[in-house]
Amino acid sequence: MGNDVIVSLCLLLVAASATVAVAVREPARQALVLAVLGLSLAALFTVLQAPDVALSQLAVGSVLTPLMILLSVRKVRRRGHPAGDRTER
């Protein structure tokens, strides 16, 4: 019974973080929410006794994918503002 409660909590956390990831419009914030989603999925996999899948999720879903998104957003924003045409905000 105790394990069912933990699984249910993890599933609720996954559902909530996935909903927030879809609802957020700014790519940088979306990447951070994606990292939280990856952590919650890793916790769910751990509770479901799949530690190998949880480690893969931590590496790819929580670290690598959000990092790639943040680097891509940074690169796109730099291209959108040429060095001589930057305006103060």
mmCIF file with all atom_site columns, C-alpha atoms in Angstrom:
data_model
loop_
_atom_site.group_PDB
_atom_site.id
_atom_site.type_symbol
_atom_site.label_atom_id
_atom_site.label_alt_id
_atom_site.label_comp_id
_atom_site.label_asym_id
_atom_site.label_entity_id
_atom_site.label_seq_id
_atom_site.pdbx_PDB_ins_code
_atom_site.Cartn_x
_atom_site.Cartn_y
_atom_site.Cartn_z
_atom_site.occupancy
_atom_site.B_iso_or_equiv
_atom_site.pdbx_formal_charge
_atom_site.auth_seq_id
_atom_site.auth_comp_id
_atom_site.auth_asym_id
_atom_site.auth_atom_id
_atom_site.pdbx_PDB_model_num
ATOM 1  C CA . MET A 1 1  ? 0.000  0.000  0.000   1.00 0.00 ? 1  MET A CA 1
ATOM 2  C CA . GLY A 1 2  ? 2.810  2.439  0.833   1.00 0.00 ? 2  GLY A CA 1
ATOM 3  C CA . ASN A 1 3  ? 4.410  1.877  -2.556  1.00 0.00 ? 3  ASN A CA 1
ATOM 4  C CA . ASP A 1 4  ? 1.103  2.665  -4.298  1.00 0.00 ? 4  ASP A CA 1
ATOM 5  C CA . VAL A 1 5  ? 0.964  6.054  -2.588  1.00 0.00 ? 5  VAL A CA 1
ATOM 6  C CA . ILE A 1 6  ? 4.516  6.892  -3.690  1.00 0.00 ? 6  ILE A CA 1
ATOM 7  C CA . VAL A 1 7  ? 3.781  5.805  -7.273  1.00 0.00 ? 7  VAL A CA 1
ATOM 8  C CA . SER A 1 8  ? 0.614  7.905  -7.288  1.00 0.00 ? 8  SER A CA 1
ATOM 9  C CA . LEU A 1 9  ? 2.506  10.954 -6.009  1.00 0.00 ? 9  LEU A CA 1
ATOM 10 C CA . CYS A 1 10 ? 5.197  10.501 -8.637  1.00 0.00 ? 10 CYS A CA 1
ATOM 11 C CA . LEU A 1 11 ? 2.571  10.169 -11.362 1.00 0.00 ? 11 LEU A CA 1
ATOM 12 C CA . LEU A 1 12 ? 0.875  13.355 -10.180 1.00 0.00 ? 12 LEU A CA 1
ATOM 13 C CA . LEU A 1 13 ? 4.211  15.172 -10.202 1.00 0.00 ? 13 LEU A CA 1
ATOM 14 C CA . VAL A 1 14 ? 4.929  13.936 -13.736 1.00 0.00 ? 14 VAL A CA 1
ATOM 15 C CA . ALA A 1 15 ? 1.481  15.002 -14.942 1.00 0.00 ? 15 ALA A CA 1
ATOM 16 C CA . ALA A 1 16 ? 1.774  18.435 -13.326 1.00 0.00 ? 16 ALA A CA 1
ATOM 17 C CA . SER A 1 17 ? 5.256  19.140 -14.651 1.00 0.00 ? 17 SER A CA 1
ATOM 18 C CA . ALA A 1 18 ? 4.322  17.933 -18.158 1.00 0.00 ? 18 ALA A CA 1
ATOM 19 C CA . THR A 1 19 ? 1.292  20.230 -18.146 1.00 0.00 ? 19 THR A CA 1
ATOM 20 C CA . VAL A 1 20 ? 3.428  23.185 -17.064 1.00 0.00 ? 20 VAL A CA 1
ATOM 21 C CA . ALA A 1 21 ? 6.024  22.350 -19.743 1.00 0.00 ? 21 ALA A CA 1
ATOM 22 C CA . VAL A 1 22 ? 3.323  22.547 -22.401 1.00 0.00 ? 22 VAL A CA 1
ATOM 23 C CA . ALA A 1 23 ? 1.778  25.714 -20.957 1.00 0.00 ? 23 ALA A CA 1
ATOM 24 C CA . VAL A 1 24 ? 5.012  27.733 -20.676 1.00 0.00 ? 24 VAL A CA 1
ATOM 25 C CA . ARG A 1 25 ? 5.723  29.737 -23.829 1.00 0.00 ? 25 ARG A CA 1
ATOM 26 C CA . GLU A 1 26 ? 9.225  31.083 -23.228 1.00 0.00 ? 26 GLU A CA 1
ATOM 27 C CA . PRO A 1 27 ? 11.817 28.530 -24.429 1.00 0.00 ? 27 PRO A CA 1
ATOM 28 C CA . ALA A 1 28 ? 14.327 29.191 -21.640 1.00 0.00 ? 28 ALA A CA 1
ATOM 29 C CA . ARG A 1 29 ? 11.731 28.624 -18.917 1.00 0.00 ? 29 ARG A CA 1
ATOM 30 C CA . GLN A 1 30 ? 10.360 25.670 -20.822 1.00 0.00 ? 30 GLN A CA 1
ATOM 31 C CA . ALA A 1 31 ? 13.810 24.063 -20.748 1.00 0.00 ? 31 ALA A CA 1
ATOM 32 C CA . LEU A 1 32 ? 13.960 24.455 -16.981 1.00 0.00 ? 32 LEU A CA 1
ATOM 33 C CA . VAL A 1 33 ? 10.506 22.931 -16.573 1.00 0.00 ? 33 VAL A CA 1
ATOM 34 C CA . LEU A 1 34 ? 11.633 20.105 -18.853 1.00 0.00 ? 34 LEU A CA 1
ATOM 35 C CA . ALA A 1 35 ? 14.498 19.446 -16.446 1.00 0.00 ? 35 ALA A CA 1
ATOM 36 C CA . VAL A 1 36 ? 11.991 19.192 -13.579 1.00 0.00 ? 36 VAL A CA 1
ATOM 37 C CA . LEU A 1 37 ? 9.895  16.826 -15.696 1.00 0.00 ? 37 LEU A CA 1
ATOM 38 C CA . GLY A 1 38 ? 12.978 14.695 -16.287 1.00 0.00 ? 38 GLY A CA 1
ATOM 39 C CA . LEU A 1 39 ? 13.708 14.560 -12.566 1.00 0.00 ? 39 LEU A CA 1
ATOM 40 C CA . SER A 1 40 ? 10.150 13.563 -11.752 1.00 0.00 ? 40 SER A CA 1
ATOM 41 C CA . LEU A 1 41 ? 10.252 10.839 -14.406 1.00 0.00 ? 41 LEU A CA 1
ATOM 42 C CA . ALA A 1 42 ? 13.545 9.581  -12.992 1.00 0.00 ? 42 ALA A CA 1
ATOM 43 C CA . ALA A 1 43 ? 11.941 9.426  -9.544  1.00 0.00 ? 43 ALA A CA 1
ATOM 44 C CA . LEU A 1 44 ? 8.995  7.503  -10.985 1.00 0.00 ? 44 LEU A CA 1
ATOM 45 C CA . PHE A 1 45 ? 11.304 5.024  -12.720 1.00 0.00 ? 45 PHE A CA 1
ATOM 46 C CA . THR A 1 46 ? 13.237 4.546  -9.499  1.00 0.00 ? 46 THR A CA 1
ATOM 47 C CA . VAL A 1 47 ? 10.060 3.842  -7.547  1.00 0.00 ? 47 VAL A CA 1
ATOM 48 C CA . LEU A 1 48 ? 9.004  1.378  -10.246 1.00 0.00 ? 48 LEU A CA 1
ATOM 49 C CA . GLN A 1 49 ? 12.338 -0.429 -9.729  1.00 0.00 ? 49 GLN A CA 1
ATOM 50 C CA . ALA A 1 50 ? 13.930 0.516  -13.050 1.00 0.00 ? 50 ALA A CA 1
ATOM 51 C CA . PRO A 1 51 ? 17.177 2.183  -11.929 1.00 0.00 ? 51 PRO A CA 1
ATOM 52 C CA . ASP A 1 52 ? 18.880 1.801  -15.314 1.00 0.00 ? 52 ASP A CA 1
ATOM 53 C CA . VAL A 1 53 ? 16.069 3.671  -17.042 1.00 0.00 ? 53 VAL A CA 1
ATOM 54 C CA . ALA A 1 54 ? 16.106 6.271  -14.255 1.00 0.00 ? 54 ALA A CA 1
ATOM 55 C CA . LEU A 1 55 ? 19.836 6.915  -14.762 1.00 0.00 ? 55 LEU A CA 1
ATOM 56 C CA . SER A 1 56 ? 19.320 7.289  -18.509 1.00 0.00 ? 56 SER A CA 1
ATOM 57 C CA . GLN A 1 57 ? 16.448 9.689  -17.861 1.00 0.00 ? 57 GLN A CA 1
ATOM 58 C CA . LEU A 1 58 ? 18.601 11.743 -15.507 1.00 0.00 ? 58 LEU A CA 1
ATOM 59 C CA . ALA A 1 59 ? 21.388 12.016 -18.046 1.00 0.00 ? 59 ALA A CA 1
ATOM 60 C CA . VAL A 1 60 ? 19.332 12.703 -21.139 1.00 0.00 ? 60 VAL A CA 1
ATOM 61 C CA . GLY A 1 61 ? 15.999 14.107 -19.987 1.00 0.00 ? 61 GLY A CA 1
ATOM 62 C CA . SER A 1 62 ? 17.150 16.167 -17.029 1.00 0.00 ? 62 SER A CA 1
ATOM 63 C CA . VAL A 1 63 ? 20.544 17.420 -18.156 1.00 0.00 ? 63 VAL A CA 1
ATOM 64 C CA . LEU A 1 64 ? 21.343 17.006 -21.827 1.00 0.00 ? 64 LEU A CA 1
ATOM 65 C CA . THR A 1 65 ? 18.048 17.985 -23.469 1.00 0.00 ? 65 THR A CA 1
ATOM 66 C CA . PRO A 1 66 ? 17.440 21.170 -21.403 1.00 0.00 ? 66 PRO A CA 1
ATOM 67 C CA . LEU A 1 67 ? 21.091 22.148 -21.887 1.00 0.00 ? 67 LEU A CA 1
ATOM 68 C CA . MET A 1 68 ? 20.801 21.755 -25.671 1.00 0.00 ? 68 MET A CA 1
ATOM 69 C CA . ILE A 1 69 ? 17.600 23.802 -25.696 1.00 0.00 ? 69 ILE A CA 1
ATOM 70 C CA . LEU A 1 70 ? 19.186 26.579 -23.625 1.00 0.00 ? 70 LEU A CA 1
ATOM 71 C CA . LEU A 1 71 ? 22.263 26.673 -25.871 1.00 0.00 ? 71 LEU A CA 1
ATOM 72 C CA . SER A 1 72 ? 20.067 26.777 -28.978 1.00 0.00 ? 72 SER A CA 1
ATOM 73 C CA . VAL A 1 73 ? 17.956 29.598 -27.571 1.00 0.00 ? 73 VAL A CA 1
ATOM 74 C CA . ARG A 1 74 ? 21.105 31.526 -26.691 1.00 0.00 ? 74 ARG A CA 1
ATOM 75 C CA . LYS A 1 75 ? 22.506 31.062 -30.205 1.00 0.00 ? 75 LYS A CA 1
ATOM 76 C CA . VAL A 1 76 ? 19.254 32.143 -31.865 1.00 0.00 ? 76 VAL A CA 1
ATOM 77 C CA . ARG A 1 77 ? 18.967 35.230 -29.658 1.00 0.00 ? 77 ARG A CA 1
ATOM 78 C CA . ARG A 1 78 ? 22.545 36.219 -30.511 1.00 0.00 ? 78 ARG A CA 1
ATOM 79 C CA . ARG A 1 79 ? 21.833 35.925 -34.239 1.00 0.00 ? 79 ARG A CA 1
ATOM 80 C CA . GLY A 1 80 ? 18.713 38.026 -33.841 1.00 0.00 ? 80 GLY A CA 1
ATOM 81 C CA . HIS A 1 81 ? 20.749 40.933 -32.424 1.00 0.00 ? 81 HIS A CA 1
ATOM 82 C CA . PRO A 1 82 ? 23.867 41.765 -34.432 1.00 0.00 ? 82 PRO A CA 1
ATOM 83 C CA . ALA A 1 83 ? 26.762 43.055 -32.341 1.00 0.00 ? 83 ALA A CA 1
ATOM 84 C CA . GLY A 1 84 ? 26.541 46.621 -33.618 1.00 0.00 ? 84 GLY A CA 1
ATOM 85 C CA . ASP A 1 85 ? 22.749 46.776 -33.436 1.00 0.00 ? 85 ASP A CA 1
ATOM 86 C CA . ARG A 1 86 ? 22.171 45.909 -29.775 1.00 0.00 ? 86 ARG A CA 1
ATOM 87 C CA . THR A 1 87 ? 19.767 48.116 -27.896 1.00 0.00 ? 87 THR A CA 1
ATOM 88 C CA . GLU A 1 88 ? 19.660 48.628 -24.153 1.00 0.00 ? 88 GLU A CA 1
ATOM 89 C CA . ARG A 1 89 ? 16.638 47.216 -22.366 1.00 0.00 ? 89 ARG A CA 1
#
